[in-house]
Coordinates of C-alpha atoms in Angstrom, one line a residue:
X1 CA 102.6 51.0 111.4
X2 CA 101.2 53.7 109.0
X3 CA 103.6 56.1 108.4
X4 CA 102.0 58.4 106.0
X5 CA 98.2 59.5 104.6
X6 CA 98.9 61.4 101.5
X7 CA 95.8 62.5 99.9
X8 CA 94.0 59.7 102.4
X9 CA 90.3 61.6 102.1
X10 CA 91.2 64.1 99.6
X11 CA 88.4 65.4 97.9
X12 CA 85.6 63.4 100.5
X13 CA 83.0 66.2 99.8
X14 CA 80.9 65.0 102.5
X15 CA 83.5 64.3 105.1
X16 CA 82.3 66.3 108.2
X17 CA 84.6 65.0 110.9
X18 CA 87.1 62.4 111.9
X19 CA 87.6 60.6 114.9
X20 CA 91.3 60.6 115.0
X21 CA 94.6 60.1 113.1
X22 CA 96.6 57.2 114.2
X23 CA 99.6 57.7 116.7
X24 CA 102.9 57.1 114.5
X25 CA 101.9 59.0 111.6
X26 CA 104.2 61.4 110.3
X27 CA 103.0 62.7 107.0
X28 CA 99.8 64.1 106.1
X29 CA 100.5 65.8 103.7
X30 CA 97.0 66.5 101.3
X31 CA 95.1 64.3 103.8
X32 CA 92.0 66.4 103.6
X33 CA 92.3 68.5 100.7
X34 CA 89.2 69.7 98.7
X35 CA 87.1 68.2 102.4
X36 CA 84.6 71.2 102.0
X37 CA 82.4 70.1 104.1
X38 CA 85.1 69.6 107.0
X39 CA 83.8 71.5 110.2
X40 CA 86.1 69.7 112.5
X41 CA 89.7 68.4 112.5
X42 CA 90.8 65.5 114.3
X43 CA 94.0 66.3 117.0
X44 CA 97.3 66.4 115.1
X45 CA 99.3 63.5 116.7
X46 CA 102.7 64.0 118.2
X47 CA 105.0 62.5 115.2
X48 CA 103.6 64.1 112.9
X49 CA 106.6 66.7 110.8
X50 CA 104.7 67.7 107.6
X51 CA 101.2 68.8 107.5
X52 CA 101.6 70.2 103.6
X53 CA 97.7 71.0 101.6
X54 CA 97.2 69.0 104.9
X55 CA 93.4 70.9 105.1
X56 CA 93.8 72.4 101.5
X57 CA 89.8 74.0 100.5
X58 CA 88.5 73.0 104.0
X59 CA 86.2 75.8 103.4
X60 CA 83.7 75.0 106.1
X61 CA 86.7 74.4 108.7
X62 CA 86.1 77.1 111.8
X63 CA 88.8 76.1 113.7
X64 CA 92.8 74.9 113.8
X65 CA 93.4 72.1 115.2
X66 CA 96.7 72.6 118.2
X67 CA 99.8 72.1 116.0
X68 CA 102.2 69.7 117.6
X69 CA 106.1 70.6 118.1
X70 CA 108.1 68.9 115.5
X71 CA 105.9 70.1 112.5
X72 CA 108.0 71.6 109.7
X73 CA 106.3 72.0 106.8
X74 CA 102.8 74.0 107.1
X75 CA 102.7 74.5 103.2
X76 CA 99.5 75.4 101.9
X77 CA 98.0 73.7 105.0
X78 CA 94.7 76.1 105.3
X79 CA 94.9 77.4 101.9
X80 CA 91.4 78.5 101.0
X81 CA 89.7 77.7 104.6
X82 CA 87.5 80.6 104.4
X83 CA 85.8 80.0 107.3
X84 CA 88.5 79.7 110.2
X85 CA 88.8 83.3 112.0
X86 CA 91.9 83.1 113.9
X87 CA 95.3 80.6 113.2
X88 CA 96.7 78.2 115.8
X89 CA 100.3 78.7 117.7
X90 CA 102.9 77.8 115.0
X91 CA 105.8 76.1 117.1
X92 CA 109.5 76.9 116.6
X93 CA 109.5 73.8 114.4
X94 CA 108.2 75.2 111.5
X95 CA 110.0 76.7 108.8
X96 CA 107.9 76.6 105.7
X97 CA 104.8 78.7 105.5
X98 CA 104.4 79.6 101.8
X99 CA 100.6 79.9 101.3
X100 CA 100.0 78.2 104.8
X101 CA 96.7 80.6 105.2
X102 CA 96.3 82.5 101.5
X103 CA 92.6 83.0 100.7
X104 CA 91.6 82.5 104.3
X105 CA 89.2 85.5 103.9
X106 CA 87.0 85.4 107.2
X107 CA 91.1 85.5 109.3
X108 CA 91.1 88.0 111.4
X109 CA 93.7 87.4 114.1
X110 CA 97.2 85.7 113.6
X111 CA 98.4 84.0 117.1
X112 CA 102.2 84.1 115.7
X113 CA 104.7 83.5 113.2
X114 CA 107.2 80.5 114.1
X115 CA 110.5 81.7 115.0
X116 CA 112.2 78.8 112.4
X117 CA 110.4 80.1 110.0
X118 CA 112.3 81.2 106.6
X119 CA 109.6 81.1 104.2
X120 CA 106.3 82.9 104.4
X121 CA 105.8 83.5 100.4
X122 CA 102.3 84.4 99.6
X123 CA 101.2 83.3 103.5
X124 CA 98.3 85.6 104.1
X125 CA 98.0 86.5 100.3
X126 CA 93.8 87.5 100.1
X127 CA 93.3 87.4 103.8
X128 CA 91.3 90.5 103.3
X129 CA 90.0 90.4 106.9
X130 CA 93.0 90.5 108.6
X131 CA 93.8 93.7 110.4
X132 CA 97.1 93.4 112.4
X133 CA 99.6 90.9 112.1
X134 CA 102.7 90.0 114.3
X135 CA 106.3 91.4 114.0
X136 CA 108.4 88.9 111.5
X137 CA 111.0 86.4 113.1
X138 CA 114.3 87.2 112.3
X139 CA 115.3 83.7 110.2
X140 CA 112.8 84.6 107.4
X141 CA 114.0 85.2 103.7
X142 CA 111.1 85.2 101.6
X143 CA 107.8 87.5 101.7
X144 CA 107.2 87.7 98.2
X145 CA 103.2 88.2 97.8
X146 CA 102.7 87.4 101.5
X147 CA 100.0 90.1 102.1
X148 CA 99.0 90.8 98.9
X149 CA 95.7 91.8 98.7
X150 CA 95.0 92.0 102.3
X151 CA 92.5 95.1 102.3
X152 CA 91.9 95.2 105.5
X153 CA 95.9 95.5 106.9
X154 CA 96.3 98.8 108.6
X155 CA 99.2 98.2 110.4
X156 CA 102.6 97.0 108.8
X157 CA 104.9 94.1 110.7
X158 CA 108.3 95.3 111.5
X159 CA 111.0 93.2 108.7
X160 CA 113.8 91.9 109.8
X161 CA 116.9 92.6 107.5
X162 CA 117.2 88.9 106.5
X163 CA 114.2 89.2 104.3
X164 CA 115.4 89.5 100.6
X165 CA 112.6 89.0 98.6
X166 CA 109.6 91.1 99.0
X167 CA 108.3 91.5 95.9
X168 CA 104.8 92.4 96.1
X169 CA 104.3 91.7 99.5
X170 CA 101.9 94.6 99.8
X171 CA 100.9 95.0 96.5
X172 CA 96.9 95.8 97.2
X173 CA 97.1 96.7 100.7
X174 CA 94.6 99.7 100.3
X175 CA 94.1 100.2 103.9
X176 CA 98.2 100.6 104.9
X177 CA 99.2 103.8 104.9
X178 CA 102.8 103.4 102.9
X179 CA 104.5 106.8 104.4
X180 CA 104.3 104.4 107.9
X181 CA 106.7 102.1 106.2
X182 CA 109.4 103.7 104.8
X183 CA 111.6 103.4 107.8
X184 CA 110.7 99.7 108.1
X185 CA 112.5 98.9 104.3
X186 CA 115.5 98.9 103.1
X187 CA 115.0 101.8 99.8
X188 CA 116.3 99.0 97.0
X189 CA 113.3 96.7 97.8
X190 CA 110.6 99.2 99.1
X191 CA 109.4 99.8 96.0
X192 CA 109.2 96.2 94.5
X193 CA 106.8 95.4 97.5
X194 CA 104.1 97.5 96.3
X195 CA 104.5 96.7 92.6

């Protein structure tokens, strides 16, 4: 009968593993935030719809667990896991990825973005490893700060002309070349996303 573990083991420094969440849970939201010492997550059960801070400062975390269908909120869920190399598949479900991987320094690869997706503020802000990142759905507004300070980026996403706010986006980018995005940007906001 549980139906939610907010901040259940938040901030169990010495926390290494857990055997499994129970089936019916649909919130756990913080559950392991501030883990550090995290190096394995248990499967994500079936009902589960918002995984907010779920692995918040999992900083020894190397891998995602699978991320069920019927997730929606994925804010701030791997903030500051700066050991995890690659992100899982997002499903459709999904819709709000603001922060979802910022500071994940050691990311490299993105699988995708979630095509429900409308919110990807500050997602891969500090990701400095990350090279190449998938084209942007077409549902998604916001996308201020999202790569900012990803030094590594060399090649931009295609942007969809439902983003309006890209303020910043690529603000510290040193490795994108900005003459390859001109085309990409509308000329009112190109600017503000290098500010």
């Amino acid at each position: 009968g549980l139906g939610g573990m907010y901040q259940c083991f938040y901030g169990c420094e010495y926390l290494v593993s857990l055997e499994n969440i129970p089936s019916g849970v649909a919130s756990i939201h913080e559950c392991f935030k501030g883990c550090k010492n995290l190096t394995k997550a248990p499967v994500i059960p079936s009902t589960v719809k918002n995984m907010k801070y779920c692995f918040n400062a999992c900083r020894s975390l190397t891998q995602a667990p699978d991320i069920p269908s019927g997730v929606n909120n994925m804010r701030g869920c791997f903030y500051d896991c700066r050991s995890l190399t690659t992100t899982p598949f997002i499903p459709a479900t999904v819709t709000d990825m603001q922060y979802c991987f910022a500071n994940c320094i050691a990311l490299t690869t993105v699988s995708n973005i979630s095509s429900g997706v409308t919110n990807m503020a500050f997602c891969f802000e500090g990701c400095k490893n990350l090279t190449t990142v998938p084209n942007i759905p077409s549902g998604v507004t916001s996308m201020a700060y999202c790569f900012n300070g990803c030094t590594g980026l060399t090649t931009a996403p295609d942007i969809p002309s439902s983003v309006s706010g890209l303020k910043e986006c690529f603000k510290n980018c040193t490795s994108l070349k900005r003459v390859k995005l001109e085309c990409n940007y509308r000329a009112n906001e190109f600017n503000d996303a290098f500010k």
